[in-house]
Short mmCIF file of C-alpha atoms in Angstrom, two decimals:
data_model
loop_
_atom_site.label_atom_id
_atom_site.label_comp_id
_atom_site.label_asym_id
_atom_site.label_seq_id
_atom_site.Cartn_x
_atom_site.Cartn_y
_atom_site.Cartn_z
CA UNK A 1 4.61 -18.63 -3.83
CA UNK A 2 5.07 -15.14 -2.63
CA UNK A 3 3.49 -14.05 0.63
CA UNK A 4 3.16 -10.17 1.62
CA UNK A 5 2.10 -9.78 5.16
CA UNK A 6 0.75 -6.13 6.21
CA UNK A 7 0.82 -5.04 9.95
CA UNK A 8 0.51 -2.01 11.75
CA UNK A 9 -3.46 -1.11 11.25
CA UNK A 10 -5.55 0.01 14.34
CA UNK A 11 -8.15 2.25 15.87
CA UNK A 12 -6.90 6.07 15.59
CA UNK A 13 -8.76 9.14 16.49
CA UNK A 14 -9.15 11.40 13.53
CA UNK A 15 -6.10 13.65 13.02
CA UNK A 16 -4.14 10.81 14.05
CA UNK A 17 -1.05 8.66 12.51
CA UNK A 18 -0.62 5.16 11.89
CA UNK A 19 2.40 3.45 9.96
CA UNK A 20 1.74 0.47 8.29
CA UNK A 21 4.19 -2.26 7.34
CA UNK A 22 4.44 -4.78 4.43
CA UNK A 23 6.94 -7.39 4.40
CA UNK A 24 7.54 -10.32 2.36
CA UNK A 25 9.30 -13.41 4.33
CA UNK A 26 11.49 -15.55 1.52
CA UNK A 27 10.83 -12.92 -1.16
CA UNK A 28 13.27 -9.83 -1.90
CA UNK A 29 10.70 -6.91 -2.35
CA UNK A 30 14.08 -4.63 -3.46
CA UNK A 31 13.43 -5.46 -7.31
CA UNK A 32 9.64 -5.01 -7.42
CA UNK A 33 6.87 -1.92 -7.28
CA UNK A 34 4.80 -2.03 -4.38
CA UNK A 35 1.38 -1.08 -4.41
CA UNK A 36 -1.12 -0.10 -1.40
CA UNK A 37 -4.64 -0.45 -1.74
CA UNK A 38 -7.72 -0.03 0.56
CA UNK A 39 -10.99 -1.05 0.58
CA UNK A 40 -13.90 0.10 2.43
CA UNK A 41 -17.16 -1.53 3.27
CA UNK A 42 -19.38 -1.24 0.41
CA UNK A 43 -16.88 0.54 -2.04
CA UNK A 44 -14.66 -0.47 -4.56
CA UNK A 45 -11.05 -1.04 -4.05
CA UNK A 46 -8.85 1.87 -4.27
CA UNK A 47 -5.33 2.42 -5.22
CA UNK A 48 -3.64 4.30 -2.58
CA UNK A 49 0.28 4.83 -3.22
CA UNK A 50 3.17 3.15 -5.10
CA UNK A 51 6.91 2.95 -5.04
CA UNK A 52 8.77 1.89 -7.89
CA UNK A 53 11.98 -0.56 -7.68
CA UNK A 54 14.76 1.46 -9.50
CA UNK A 55 14.87 5.12 -8.44
CA UNK A 56 12.28 5.09 -5.61
CA UNK A 57 10.13 7.32 -7.63
CA UNK A 58 6.57 7.76 -5.39
CA UNK A 59 2.96 7.89 -6.59
CA UNK A 60 -0.05 8.74 -4.47
CA UNK A 61 -3.93 8.98 -5.14
CA UNK A 62 -5.30 12.53 -4.89
CA UNK A 63 -7.36 11.64 -1.85
CA UNK A 64 -4.06 10.93 0.24
CA UNK A 65 -1.69 13.16 -1.43
CA UNK A 66 -0.01 15.27 1.41
CA UNK A 67 -0.97 13.16 3.95
CA UNK A 68 0.39 9.61 3.39
CA UNK A 69 3.94 8.83 2.46
CA UNK A 70 5.26 5.49 1.26
CA UNK A 71 8.87 4.36 1.48
CA UNK A 72 10.98 1.06 1.43
CA UNK A 73 13.88 0.00 3.70
CA UNK A 74 15.74 -2.65 1.49
CA UNK A 75 17.61 -3.90 4.51
CA UNK A 76 14.48 -4.77 6.34
CA UNK A 77 12.77 -5.97 3.22
CA UNK A 78 9.90 -3.78 4.17
CA UNK A 79 7.73 -1.33 2.35
CA UNK A 80 6.17 1.29 4.60
CA UNK A 81 3.03 3.65 4.52
CA UNK A 82 3.07 6.46 6.94
CA UNK A 83 -0.35 8.15 7.37
CA UNK A 84 -0.90 11.22 8.97
CA UNK A 85 -3.79 13.65 9.40
CA UNK A 86 -6.08 10.53 9.15
CA UNK A 87 -9.63 11.09 8.39
CA UNK A 88 -12.93 8.89 9.05
CA UNK A 89 -13.13 8.12 5.28
CA UNK A 90 -9.50 6.56 5.34
CA UNK A 91 -11.27 3.67 7.33
CA UNK A 92 -10.62 0.80 5.20
CA UNK A 93 -8.93 -2.31 4.91
CA UNK A 94 -5.28 -1.90 3.53
CA UNK A 95 -3.46 -4.01 1.03
CA UNK A 96 0.17 -4.38 -0.07
CA UNK A 97 0.57 -5.80 -3.45
CA UNK A 98 2.99 -6.20 -6.06
CA UNK A 99 3.39 -8.09 -9.79
CA UNK A 100 6.12 -9.74 -11.45
CA UNK A 101 5.13 -8.55 -14.82
CA UNK A 102 6.94 -5.29 -14.62
CA UNK A 103 3.76 -2.95 -14.90
CA UNK A 104 4.81 0.81 -13.93
CA UNK A 105 3.14 2.25 -11.01
CA UNK A 106 0.05 4.04 -12.51
CA UNK A 107 -0.64 0.56 -14.03
CA UNK A 108 -0.15 -1.11 -10.91
CA UNK A 109 -2.38 1.18 -9.22
CA UNK A 110 -5.14 1.77 -11.22
CA UNK A 111 -5.25 -1.39 -13.16
CA UNK A 112 -4.44 -3.63 -10.84
CA UNK A 113 -6.29 -6.73 -12.73
CA UNK A 114 -3.58 -6.40 -15.36
CA UNK A 115 -0.40 -5.91 -13.13
CA UNK A 116 -0.91 -7.35 -9.45
CA UNK A 117 0.18 -11.07 -8.93
CA UNK A 118 0.40 -11.11 -5.12
CA UNK A 119 -1.73 -9.34 -2.47
CA UNK A 120 -1.49 -9.43 1.35
CA UNK A 121 -4.11 -10.34 3.79
CA UNK A 122 -4.92 -6.75 4.93
CA UNK A 123 -5.03 -5.02 7.91
CA UNK A 124 -7.77 -3.25 9.16
CA UNK A 125 -7.53 0.68 9.80
CA UNK A 126 -10.40 2.60 11.65
CA UNK A 127 -10.35 6.31 12.03
CA UNK A 128 -12.90 7.07 14.82
CA UNK A 129 -13.45 9.36 17.74
#
């Protein structure tokens, strides 16, 4: 069973930054595309960003493009989401996820029901003054 563990969430003021981490004890993330998703209260889950396994290509939702950066450190078996210029509308529970069916990043992000096999437990991000 694959366990994904997110960390790094918290309370931050508008304009601030946070870095989320996604680790997978006992499971090598190197070979898999990893996606970040978020869900705010009363809203549908939204695909935020994804990083490929092969060439490190990255994908972003329009709502976070230019503010968020996804990266991976294979030596630490961890994927990061650096979030800058945070806005109140970024408030949500953030999840990392992956699939073993070889789905490309756009499919992983925008059709997770067909591509995601494993979800983390989520980490809360609150942007408020």
